[in-house]
mmCIF file of C-alpha atoms in Angstrom:
data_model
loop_
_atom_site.group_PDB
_atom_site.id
_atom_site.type_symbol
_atom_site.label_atom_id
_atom_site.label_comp_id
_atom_site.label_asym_id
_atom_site.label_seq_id
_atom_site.Cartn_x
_atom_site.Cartn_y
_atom_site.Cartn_z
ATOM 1 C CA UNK A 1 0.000 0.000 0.000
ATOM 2 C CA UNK A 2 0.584 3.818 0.116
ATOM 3 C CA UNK A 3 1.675 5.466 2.671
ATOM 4 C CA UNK A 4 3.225 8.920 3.861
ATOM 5 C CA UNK A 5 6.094 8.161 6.705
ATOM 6 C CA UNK A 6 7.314 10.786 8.649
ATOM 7 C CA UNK A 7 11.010 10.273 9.608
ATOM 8 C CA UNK A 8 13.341 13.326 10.949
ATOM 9 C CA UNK A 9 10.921 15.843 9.828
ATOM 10 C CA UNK A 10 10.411 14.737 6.553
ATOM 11 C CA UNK A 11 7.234 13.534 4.975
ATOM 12 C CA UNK A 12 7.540 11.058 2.049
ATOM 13 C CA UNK A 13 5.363 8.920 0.290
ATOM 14 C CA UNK A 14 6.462 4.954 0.624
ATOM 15 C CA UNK A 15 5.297 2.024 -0.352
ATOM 16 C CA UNK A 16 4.425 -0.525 2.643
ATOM 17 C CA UNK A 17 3.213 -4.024 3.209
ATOM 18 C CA UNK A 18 -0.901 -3.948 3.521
ATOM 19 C CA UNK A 19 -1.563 -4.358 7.217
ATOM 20 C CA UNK A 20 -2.833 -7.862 8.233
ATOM 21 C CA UNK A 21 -5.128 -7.770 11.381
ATOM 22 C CA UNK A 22 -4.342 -9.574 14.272
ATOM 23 C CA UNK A 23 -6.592 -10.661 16.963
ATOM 24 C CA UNK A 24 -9.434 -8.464 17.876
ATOM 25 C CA UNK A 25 -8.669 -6.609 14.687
ATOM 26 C CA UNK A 26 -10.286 -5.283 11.719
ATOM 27 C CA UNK A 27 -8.361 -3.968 8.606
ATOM 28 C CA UNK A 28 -9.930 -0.709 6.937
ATOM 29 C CA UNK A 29 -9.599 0.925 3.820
ATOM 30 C CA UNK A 30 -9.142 4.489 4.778
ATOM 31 C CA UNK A 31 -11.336 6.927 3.089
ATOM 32 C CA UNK A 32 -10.247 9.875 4.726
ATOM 33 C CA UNK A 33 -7.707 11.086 7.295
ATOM 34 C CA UNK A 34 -7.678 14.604 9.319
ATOM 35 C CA UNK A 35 -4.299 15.980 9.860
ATOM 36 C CA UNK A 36 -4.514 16.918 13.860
ATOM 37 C CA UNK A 37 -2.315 19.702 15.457
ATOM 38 C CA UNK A 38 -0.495 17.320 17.191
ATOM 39 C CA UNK A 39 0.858 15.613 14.035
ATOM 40 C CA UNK A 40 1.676 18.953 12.903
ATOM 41 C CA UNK A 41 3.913 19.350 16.484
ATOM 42 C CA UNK A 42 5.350 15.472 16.281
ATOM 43 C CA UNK A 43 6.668 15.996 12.992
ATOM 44 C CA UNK A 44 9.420 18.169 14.651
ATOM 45 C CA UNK A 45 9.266 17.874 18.407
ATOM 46 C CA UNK A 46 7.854 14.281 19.067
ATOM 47 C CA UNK A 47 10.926 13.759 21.261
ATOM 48 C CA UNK A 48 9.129 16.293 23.935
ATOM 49 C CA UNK A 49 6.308 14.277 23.829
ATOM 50 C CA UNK A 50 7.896 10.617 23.884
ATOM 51 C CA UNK A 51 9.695 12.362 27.127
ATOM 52 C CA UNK A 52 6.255 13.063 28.848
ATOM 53 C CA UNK A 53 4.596 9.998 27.562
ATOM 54 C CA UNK A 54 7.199 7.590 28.878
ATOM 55 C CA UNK A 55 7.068 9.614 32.301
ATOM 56 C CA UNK A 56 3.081 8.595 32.140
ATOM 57 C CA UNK A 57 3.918 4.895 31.654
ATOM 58 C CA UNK A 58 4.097 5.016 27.549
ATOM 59 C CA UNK A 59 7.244 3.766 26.105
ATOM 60 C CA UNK A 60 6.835 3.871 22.438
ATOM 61 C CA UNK A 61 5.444 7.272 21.695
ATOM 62 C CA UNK A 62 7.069 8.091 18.071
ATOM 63 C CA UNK A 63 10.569 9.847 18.285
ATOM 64 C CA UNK A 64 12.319 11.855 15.513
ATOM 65 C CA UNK A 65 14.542 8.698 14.331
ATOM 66 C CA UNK A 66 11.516 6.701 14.144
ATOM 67 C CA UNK A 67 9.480 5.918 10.635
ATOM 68 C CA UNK A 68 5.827 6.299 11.487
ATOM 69 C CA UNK A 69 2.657 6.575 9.411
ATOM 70 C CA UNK A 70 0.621 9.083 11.508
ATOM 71 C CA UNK A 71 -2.689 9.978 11.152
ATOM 72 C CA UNK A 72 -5.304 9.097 14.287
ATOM 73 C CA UNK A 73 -8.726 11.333 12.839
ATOM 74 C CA UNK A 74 -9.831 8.805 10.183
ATOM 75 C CA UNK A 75 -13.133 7.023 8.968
ATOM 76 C CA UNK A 76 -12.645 3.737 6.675
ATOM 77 C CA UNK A 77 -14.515 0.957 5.227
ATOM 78 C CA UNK A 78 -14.368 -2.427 6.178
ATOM 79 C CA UNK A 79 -11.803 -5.092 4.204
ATOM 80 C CA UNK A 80 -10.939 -7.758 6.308
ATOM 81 C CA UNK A 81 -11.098 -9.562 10.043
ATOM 82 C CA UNK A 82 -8.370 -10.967 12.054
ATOM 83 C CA UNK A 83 -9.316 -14.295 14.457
ATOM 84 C CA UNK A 84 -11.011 -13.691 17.643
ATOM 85 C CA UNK A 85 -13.582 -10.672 16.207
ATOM 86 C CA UNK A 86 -17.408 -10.818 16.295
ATOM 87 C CA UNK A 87 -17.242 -9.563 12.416
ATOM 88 C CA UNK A 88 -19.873 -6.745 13.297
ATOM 89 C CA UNK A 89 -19.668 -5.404 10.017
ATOM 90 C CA UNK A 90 -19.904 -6.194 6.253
ATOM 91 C CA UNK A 91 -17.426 -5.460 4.124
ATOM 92 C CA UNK A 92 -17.552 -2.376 2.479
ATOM 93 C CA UNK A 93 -19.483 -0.794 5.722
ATOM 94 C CA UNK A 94 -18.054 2.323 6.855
ATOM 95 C CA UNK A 95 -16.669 2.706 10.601
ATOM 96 C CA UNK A 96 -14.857 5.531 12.849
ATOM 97 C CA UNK A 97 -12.518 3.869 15.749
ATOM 98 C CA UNK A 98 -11.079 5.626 18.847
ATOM 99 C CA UNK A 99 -7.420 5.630 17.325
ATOM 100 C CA UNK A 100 -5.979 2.906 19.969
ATOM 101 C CA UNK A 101 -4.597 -0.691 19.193
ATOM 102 C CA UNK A 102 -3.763 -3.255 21.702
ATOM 103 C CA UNK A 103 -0.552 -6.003 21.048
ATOM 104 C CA UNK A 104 -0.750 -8.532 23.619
ATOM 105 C CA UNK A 105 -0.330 -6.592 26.784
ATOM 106 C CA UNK A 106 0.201 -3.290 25.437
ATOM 107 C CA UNK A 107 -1.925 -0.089 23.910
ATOM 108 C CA UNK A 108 -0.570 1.570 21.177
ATOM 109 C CA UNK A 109 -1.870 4.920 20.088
ATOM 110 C CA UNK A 110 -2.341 4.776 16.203
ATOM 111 C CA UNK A 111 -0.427 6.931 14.432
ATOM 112 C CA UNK A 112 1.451 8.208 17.156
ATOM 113 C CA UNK A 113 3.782 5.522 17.259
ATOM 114 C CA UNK A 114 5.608 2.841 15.029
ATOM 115 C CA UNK A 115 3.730 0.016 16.580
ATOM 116 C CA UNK A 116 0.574 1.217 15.694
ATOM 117 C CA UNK A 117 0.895 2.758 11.959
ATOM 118 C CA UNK A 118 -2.235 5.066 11.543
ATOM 119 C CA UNK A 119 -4.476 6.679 8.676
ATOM 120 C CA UNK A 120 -2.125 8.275 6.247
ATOM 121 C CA UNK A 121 -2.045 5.578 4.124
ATOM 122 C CA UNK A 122 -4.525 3.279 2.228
ATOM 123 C CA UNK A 123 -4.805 0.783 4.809
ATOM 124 C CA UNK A 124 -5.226 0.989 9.051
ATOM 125 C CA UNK A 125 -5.642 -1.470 11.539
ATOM 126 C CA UNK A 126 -8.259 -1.024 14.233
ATOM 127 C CA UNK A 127 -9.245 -2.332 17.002
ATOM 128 C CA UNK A 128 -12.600 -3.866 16.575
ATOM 129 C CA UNK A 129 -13.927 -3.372 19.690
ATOM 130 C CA UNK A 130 -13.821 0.118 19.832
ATOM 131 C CA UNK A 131 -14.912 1.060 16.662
ATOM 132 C CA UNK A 132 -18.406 2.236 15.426
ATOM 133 C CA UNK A 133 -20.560 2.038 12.893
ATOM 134 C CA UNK A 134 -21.026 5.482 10.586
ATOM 135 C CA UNK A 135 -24.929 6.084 10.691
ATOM 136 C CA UNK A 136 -26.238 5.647 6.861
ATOM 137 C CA UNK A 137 -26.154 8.725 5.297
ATOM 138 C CA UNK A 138 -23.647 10.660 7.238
ATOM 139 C CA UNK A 139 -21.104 13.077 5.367
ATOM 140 C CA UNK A 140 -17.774 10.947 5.404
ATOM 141 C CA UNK A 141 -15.817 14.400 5.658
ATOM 142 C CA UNK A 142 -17.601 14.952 8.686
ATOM 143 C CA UNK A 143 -17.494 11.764 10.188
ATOM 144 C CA UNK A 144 -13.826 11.567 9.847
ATOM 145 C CA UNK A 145 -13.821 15.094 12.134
ATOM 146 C CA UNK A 146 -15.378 12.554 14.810
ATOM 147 C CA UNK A 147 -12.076 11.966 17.325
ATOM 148 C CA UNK A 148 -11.316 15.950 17.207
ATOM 149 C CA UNK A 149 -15.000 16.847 17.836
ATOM 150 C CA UNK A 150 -14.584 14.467 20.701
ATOM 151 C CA UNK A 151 -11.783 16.302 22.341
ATOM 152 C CA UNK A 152 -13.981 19.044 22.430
ATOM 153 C CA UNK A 153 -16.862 17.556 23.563
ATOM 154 C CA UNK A 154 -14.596 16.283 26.794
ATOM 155 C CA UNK A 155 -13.203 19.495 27.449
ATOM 156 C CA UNK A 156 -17.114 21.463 27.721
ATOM 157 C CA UNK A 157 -18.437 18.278 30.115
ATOM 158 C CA UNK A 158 -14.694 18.955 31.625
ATOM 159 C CA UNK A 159 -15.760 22.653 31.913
ATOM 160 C CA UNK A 160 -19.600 21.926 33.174
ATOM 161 C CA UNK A 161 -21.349 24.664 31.253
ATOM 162 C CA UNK A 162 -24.577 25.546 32.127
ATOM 163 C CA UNK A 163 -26.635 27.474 29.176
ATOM 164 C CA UNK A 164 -26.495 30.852 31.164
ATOM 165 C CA UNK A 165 -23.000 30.600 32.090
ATOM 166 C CA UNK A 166 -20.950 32.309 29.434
ATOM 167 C CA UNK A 167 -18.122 30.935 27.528
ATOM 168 C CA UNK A 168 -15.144 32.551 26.695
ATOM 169 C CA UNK A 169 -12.609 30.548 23.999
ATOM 170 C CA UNK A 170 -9.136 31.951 23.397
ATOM 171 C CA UNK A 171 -8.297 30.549 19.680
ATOM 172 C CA UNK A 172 -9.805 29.461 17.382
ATOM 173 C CA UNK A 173 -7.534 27.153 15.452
ATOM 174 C CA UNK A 174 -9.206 23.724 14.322
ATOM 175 C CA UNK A 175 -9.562 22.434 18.505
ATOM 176 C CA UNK A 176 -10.901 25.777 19.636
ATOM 177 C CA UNK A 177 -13.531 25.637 16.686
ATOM 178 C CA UNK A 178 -14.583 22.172 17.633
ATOM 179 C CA UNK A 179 -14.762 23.533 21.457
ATOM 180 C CA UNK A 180 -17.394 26.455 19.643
ATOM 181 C CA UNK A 181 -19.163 23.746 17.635
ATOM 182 C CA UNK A 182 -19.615 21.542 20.759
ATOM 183 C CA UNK A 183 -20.338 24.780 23.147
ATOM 184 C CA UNK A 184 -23.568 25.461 20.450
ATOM 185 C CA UNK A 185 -24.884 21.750 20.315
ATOM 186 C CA UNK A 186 -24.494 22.141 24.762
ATOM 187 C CA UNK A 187 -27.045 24.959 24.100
ATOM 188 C CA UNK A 188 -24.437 27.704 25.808
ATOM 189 C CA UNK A 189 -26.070 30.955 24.499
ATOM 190 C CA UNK A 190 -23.141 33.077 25.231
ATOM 191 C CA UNK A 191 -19.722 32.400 23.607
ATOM 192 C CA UNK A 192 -17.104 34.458 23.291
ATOM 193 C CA UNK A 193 -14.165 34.004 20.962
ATOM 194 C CA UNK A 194 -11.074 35.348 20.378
ATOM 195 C CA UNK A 195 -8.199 35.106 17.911
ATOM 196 C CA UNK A 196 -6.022 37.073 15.966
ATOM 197 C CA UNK A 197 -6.628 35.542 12.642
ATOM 198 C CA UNK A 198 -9.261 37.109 10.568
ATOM 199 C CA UNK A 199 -10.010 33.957 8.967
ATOM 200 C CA UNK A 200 -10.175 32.275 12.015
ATOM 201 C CA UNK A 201 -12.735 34.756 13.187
ATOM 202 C CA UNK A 202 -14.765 34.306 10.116
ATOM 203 C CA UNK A 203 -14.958 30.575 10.972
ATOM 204 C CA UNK A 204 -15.496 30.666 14.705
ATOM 205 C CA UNK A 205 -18.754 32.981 13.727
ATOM 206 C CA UNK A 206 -19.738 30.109 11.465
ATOM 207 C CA UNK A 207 -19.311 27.256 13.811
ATOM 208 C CA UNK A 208 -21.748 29.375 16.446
ATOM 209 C CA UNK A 209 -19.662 31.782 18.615
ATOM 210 C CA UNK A 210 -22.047 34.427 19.949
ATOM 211 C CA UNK A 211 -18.881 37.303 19.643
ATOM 212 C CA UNK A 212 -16.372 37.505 18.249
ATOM 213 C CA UNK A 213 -12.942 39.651 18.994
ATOM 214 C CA UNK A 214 -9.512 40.134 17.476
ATOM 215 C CA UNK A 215 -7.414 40.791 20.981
ATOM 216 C CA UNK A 216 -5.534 43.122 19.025
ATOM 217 C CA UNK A 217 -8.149 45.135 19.117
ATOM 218 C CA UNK A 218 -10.624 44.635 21.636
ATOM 219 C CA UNK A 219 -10.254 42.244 25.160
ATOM 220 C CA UNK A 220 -12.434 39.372 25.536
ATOM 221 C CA UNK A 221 -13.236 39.997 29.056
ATOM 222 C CA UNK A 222 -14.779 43.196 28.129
ATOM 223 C CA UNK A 223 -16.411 42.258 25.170
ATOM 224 C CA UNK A 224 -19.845 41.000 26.660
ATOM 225 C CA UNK A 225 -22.585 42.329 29.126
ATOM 226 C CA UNK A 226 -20.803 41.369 31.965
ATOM 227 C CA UNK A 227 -23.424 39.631 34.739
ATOM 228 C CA UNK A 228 -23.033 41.106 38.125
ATOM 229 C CA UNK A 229 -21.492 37.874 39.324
ATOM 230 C CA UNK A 230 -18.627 38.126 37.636
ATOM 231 C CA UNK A 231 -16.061 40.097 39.260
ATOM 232 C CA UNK A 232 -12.730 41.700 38.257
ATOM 233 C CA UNK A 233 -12.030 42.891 41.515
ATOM 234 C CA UNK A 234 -11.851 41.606 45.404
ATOM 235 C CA UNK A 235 -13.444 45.080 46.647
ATOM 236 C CA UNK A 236 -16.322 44.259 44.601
ATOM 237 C CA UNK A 237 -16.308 40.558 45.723
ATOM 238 C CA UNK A 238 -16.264 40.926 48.840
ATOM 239 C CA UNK A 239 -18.675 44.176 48.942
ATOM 240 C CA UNK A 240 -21.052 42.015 47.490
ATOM 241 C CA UNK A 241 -20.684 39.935 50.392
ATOM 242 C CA UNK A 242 -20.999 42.122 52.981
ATOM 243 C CA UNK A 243 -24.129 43.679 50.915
ATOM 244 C CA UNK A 244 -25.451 40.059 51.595
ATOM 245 C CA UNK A 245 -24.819 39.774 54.985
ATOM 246 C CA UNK A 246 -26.100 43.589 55.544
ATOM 247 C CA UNK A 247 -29.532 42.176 53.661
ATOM 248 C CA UNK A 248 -29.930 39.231 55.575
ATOM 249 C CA UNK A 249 -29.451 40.065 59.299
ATOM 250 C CA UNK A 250 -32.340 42.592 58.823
ATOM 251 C CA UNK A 251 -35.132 39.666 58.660
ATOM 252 C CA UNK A 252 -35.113 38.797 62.312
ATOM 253 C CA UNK A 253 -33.890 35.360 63.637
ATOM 254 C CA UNK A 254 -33.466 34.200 60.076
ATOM 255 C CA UNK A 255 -30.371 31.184 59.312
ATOM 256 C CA UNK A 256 -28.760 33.300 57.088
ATOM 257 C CA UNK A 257 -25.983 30.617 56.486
ATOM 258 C CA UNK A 258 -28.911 28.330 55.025
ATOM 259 C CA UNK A 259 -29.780 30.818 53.110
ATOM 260 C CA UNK A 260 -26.545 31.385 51.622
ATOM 261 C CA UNK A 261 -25.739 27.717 51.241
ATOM 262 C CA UNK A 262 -28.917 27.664 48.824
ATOM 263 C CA UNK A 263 -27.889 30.441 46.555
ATOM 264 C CA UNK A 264 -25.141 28.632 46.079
ATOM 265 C CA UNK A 265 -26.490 25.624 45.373
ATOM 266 C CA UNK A 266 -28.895 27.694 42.926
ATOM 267 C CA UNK A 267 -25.704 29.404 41.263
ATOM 268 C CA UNK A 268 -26.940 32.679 42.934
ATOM 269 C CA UNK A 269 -22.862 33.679 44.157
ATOM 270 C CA UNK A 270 -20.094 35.011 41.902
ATOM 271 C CA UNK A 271 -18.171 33.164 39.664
ATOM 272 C CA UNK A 272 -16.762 34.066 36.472
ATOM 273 C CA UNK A 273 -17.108 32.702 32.887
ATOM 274 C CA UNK A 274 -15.773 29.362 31.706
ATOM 275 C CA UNK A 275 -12.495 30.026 29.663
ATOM 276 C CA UNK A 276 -11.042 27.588 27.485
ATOM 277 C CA UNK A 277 -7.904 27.796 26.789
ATOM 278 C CA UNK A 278 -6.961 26.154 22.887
ATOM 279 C CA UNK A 279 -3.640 27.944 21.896
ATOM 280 C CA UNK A 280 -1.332 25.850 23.635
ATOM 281 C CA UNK A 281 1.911 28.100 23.377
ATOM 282 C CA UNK A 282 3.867 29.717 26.828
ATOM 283 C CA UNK A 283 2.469 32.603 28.693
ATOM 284 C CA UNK A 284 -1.309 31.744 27.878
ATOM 285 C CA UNK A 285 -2.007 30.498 31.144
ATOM 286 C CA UNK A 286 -0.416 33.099 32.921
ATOM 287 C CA UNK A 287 -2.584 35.687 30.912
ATOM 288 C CA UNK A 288 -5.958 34.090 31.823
ATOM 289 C CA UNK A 289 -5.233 33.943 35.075
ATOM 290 C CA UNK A 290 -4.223 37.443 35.253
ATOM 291 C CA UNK A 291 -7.467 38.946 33.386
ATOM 292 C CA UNK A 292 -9.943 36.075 34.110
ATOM 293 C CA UNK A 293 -12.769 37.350 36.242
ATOM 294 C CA UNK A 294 -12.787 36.044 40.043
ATOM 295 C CA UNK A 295 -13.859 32.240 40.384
ATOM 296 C CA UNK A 296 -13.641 31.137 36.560
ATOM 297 C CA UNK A 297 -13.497 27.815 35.924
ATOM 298 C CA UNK A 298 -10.394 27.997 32.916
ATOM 299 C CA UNK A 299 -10.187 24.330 30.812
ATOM 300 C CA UNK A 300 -6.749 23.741 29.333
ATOM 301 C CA UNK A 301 -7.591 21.914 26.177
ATOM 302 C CA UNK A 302 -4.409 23.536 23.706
ATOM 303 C CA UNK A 303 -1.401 21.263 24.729
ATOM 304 C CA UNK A 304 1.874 23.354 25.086
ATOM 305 C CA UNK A 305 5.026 21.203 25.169
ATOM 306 C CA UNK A 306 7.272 23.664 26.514
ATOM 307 C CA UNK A 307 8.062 24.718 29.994
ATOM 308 C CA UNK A 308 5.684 27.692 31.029
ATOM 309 C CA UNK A 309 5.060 29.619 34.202
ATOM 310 C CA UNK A 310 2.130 31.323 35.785
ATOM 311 C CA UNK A 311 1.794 33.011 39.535
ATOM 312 C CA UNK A 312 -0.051 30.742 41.379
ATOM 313 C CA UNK A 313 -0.737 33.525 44.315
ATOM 314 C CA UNK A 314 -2.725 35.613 41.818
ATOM 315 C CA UNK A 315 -4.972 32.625 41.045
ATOM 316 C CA UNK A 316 -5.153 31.445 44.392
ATOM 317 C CA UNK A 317 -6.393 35.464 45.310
ATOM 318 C CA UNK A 318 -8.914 34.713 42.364
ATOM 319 C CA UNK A 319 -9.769 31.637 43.423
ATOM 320 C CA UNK A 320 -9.415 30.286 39.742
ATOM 321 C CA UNK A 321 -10.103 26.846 38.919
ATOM 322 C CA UNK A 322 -7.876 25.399 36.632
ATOM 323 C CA UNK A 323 -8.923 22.261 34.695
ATOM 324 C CA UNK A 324 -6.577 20.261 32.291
ATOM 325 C CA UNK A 325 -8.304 18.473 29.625
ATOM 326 C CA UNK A 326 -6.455 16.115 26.690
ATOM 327 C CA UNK A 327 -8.779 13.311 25.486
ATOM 328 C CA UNK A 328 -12.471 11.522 25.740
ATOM 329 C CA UNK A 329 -13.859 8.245 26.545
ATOM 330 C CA UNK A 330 -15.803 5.901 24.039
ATOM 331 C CA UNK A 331 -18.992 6.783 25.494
ATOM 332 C CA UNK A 332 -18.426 10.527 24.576
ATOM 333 C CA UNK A 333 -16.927 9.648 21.123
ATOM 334 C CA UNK A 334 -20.260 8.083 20.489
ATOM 335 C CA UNK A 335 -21.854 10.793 21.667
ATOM 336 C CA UNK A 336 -20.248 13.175 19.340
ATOM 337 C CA UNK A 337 -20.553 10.762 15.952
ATOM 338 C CA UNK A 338 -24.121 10.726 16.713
ATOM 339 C CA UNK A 339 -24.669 14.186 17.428
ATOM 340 C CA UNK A 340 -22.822 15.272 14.135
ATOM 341 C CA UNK A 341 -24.825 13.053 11.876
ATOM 342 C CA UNK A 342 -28.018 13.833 13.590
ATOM 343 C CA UNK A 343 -27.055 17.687 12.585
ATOM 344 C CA UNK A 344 -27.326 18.902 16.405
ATOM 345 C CA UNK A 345 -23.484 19.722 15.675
ATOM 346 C CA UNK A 346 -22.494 21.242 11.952
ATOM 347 C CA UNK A 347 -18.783 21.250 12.179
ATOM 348 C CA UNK A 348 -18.398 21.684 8.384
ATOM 349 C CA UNK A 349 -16.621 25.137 8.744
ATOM 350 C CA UNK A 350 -13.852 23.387 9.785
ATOM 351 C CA UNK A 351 -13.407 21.527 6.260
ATOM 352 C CA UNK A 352 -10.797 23.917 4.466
ATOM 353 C CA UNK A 353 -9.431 21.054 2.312
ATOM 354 C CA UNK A 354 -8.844 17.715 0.597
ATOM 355 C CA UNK A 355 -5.429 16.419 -0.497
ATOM 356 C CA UNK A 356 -4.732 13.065 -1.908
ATOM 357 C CA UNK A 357 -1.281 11.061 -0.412
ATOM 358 C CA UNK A 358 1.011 13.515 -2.751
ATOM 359 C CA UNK A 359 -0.584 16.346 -0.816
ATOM 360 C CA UNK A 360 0.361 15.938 2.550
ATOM 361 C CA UNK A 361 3.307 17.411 2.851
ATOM 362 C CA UNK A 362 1.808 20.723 1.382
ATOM 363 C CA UNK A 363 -0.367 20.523 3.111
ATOM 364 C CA UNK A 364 1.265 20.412 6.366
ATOM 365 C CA UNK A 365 3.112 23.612 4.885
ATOM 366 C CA UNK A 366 -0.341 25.406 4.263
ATOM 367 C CA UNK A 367 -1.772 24.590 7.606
ATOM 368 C CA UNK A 368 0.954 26.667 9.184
ATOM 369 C CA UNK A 369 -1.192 29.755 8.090
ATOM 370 C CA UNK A 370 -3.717 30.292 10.116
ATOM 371 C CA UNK A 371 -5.747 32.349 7.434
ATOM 372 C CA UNK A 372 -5.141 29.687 5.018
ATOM 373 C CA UNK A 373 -6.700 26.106 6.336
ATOM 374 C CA UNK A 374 -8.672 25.304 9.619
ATOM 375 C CA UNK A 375 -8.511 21.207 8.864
ATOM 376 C CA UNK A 376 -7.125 19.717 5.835
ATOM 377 C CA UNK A 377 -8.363 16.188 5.500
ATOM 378 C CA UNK A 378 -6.524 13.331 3.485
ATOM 379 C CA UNK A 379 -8.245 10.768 0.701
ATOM 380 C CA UNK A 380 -5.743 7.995 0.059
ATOM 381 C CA UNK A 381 -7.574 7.246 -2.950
ATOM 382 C CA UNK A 382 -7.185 10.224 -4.652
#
């Protein structure tokens, strides 16, 4: 089969052995493939992330000396079993898979690492256990946008948005438009993002954010009707709570601590928006923190591989919640292949282009400009 390797950087096209599934397994012909962010970061600096992966318990993360098919954001049709499978499926049928593969004892995340080749090529392995069915009739392009959708969908039930609260997203590269997507289907009536791409602004409006801001130009904590809950400073914080107190010790023998235990259990006290975080690069953090209303809830969903640094006594004084977010479970990838083919999420904004096998490295190139692509998806076929 086809195939594009990366190896030191460099993306080639090579010609492999078809995949034969093993136990448990099911070989797919891959229709298309999404090119994630994080291939985009492991084609230069997947020795950072083999570092943090083997500190987690994961040996065989790809390196930079390694020759890996990547590609873990793909939708395929059905070719062949391997022994010990229930055969689910027909051939031909088209499936989406949560990108993981076991060998005897061990997990292997496809296309991340040389054990587990992934969906840049003509032919993947799954595991057949934890892949799905594509409901009849559903857009393939979409489908294949599935596992990224899913990331989002983790990081708003991460973030526990209620429809009132408001939602503030800073970037709005291809994960903070799937965060917008999923924060519309979650019926969130106020979202808020920010970038300082034009064209990345253009597409965050499409996929459902409520406002949109260019930081550059205009903040993003002052660019909605800010509820009186949220607060940007401890005099008004805790003037609101002696205003409370002052209030309540007028009605005679009342329990005013009951009282204020059910406003909070009613969501009647301050606290600040929910702020996810999808840029992933130094100093981010740090800058939420710093200009983050009192008591927001911030979700980490970008994944920065260097070193960074915030001042934990400023949100400590906020009383800021931060919330690290990376993947999803199978019950919420479900969730999210169902939701986009039912139409309750339209993430076909995020669809900027198709490239055949030839293409790939291009289009890595092109997806480096942020007013070029959002997600550039890959048919082997072509």
């Amino acid at each position: 089969m086809r195939a594009v390797s990366s190896h030191r950087g460099v993306l080639d096209v090579v010609d492999l052995p078809q995949p034969v599934p093993g136990p448990g397994q099911v070989l797919l012909r891959v229709v298309r493939c999404g090119i994630c962010g994080s291939d985009l970061h492991a084609r230069h600096h997947s020795d950072a992330s083999a570092d943090v992966a083997r500190e987690v318990g994961y040996d065989h993360f790809m390196r930079q000396d390694h020759h890996v098919v990547m590609g873990h954001e793909f939708v395929g049709e059905v070719v062949s079993y391997g022994p010990k499978t229930r055969r689910r499926w027909d051939t031909g049928d088209l499936v989406v898979t949560l990108p993981v593969l076991r060998h005897g004892d061990q997990v292997h995340m496809t296309g991340l690492s040389e054990l587990a080749p992934g969906g840049f090529a003509e032919y993947v392995i799954a595991a057949e256990d934890v892949t799905m069915p594509v409901p009849e009739g559903m857009d393939i392009d979409l489908a294949a946008l599935t596992e990224p959708l899913a990331v989002a969908h983790h990081a708003v039930r991460r973030g526990r948005v209620g429809r009132r609260e408001v939602a503030i997203v800073i970037g709005c590269g291809p994960i903070g438009l799937a965060v917008i997507c999923m924060l519309k289907a979650a019926g969130v009536r106020t979202i808020v993002a920010s970038d300082y791409s034009a064209g990345r602004r253009d597409l965050a409006r499409r996929c459902g954010a409520t406002i949109v801001v260019d930081p550059a130009e205009q903040s993003p904590w002052e660019a909605y009707d800010r509820p009186k809950k949220h607060h940007t400073t401890a005099t008004g914080l805790f003037g609101e709570a002696i205003d409370a107190m002052h209030l309540l010790q007028k009605v005679p023998r009342l329990p005013w601590w009951r009282v204020m235990r059910a406003a909070e259990k009613a969501g009647a006290v301050p606290r600040g928006p929910v702020v996810f975080e999808c840029v992933g690069v130094p100093g981010v953090i740090e800058d939420i923190v710093t200009h983050a209303p009192f008591r927001s809830r911030v979700v980490v969903v970008g994944v920065c591989m260097e070193p960074d640094t915030f001042r934990p006594t400023m949100a400590s004084n906020k009383e800021i919640d931060l919330i690290f977010s990376f993947c999803y479970d199978p019950a919420e990838f479900r969730e999210t292949l169902h939701l986009v083919a039912s139409g309750k999420v339209d993430p076909s904004p995020l669809v900027t282009g198709v490239v055949g096998l030839d293409g790939v490295a291009q289009a890595f190139d092109d997806l480096v400009d942020p007013e070029q692509h959002a997600k550039i998806l890959i048919a082997p076929s072509r």
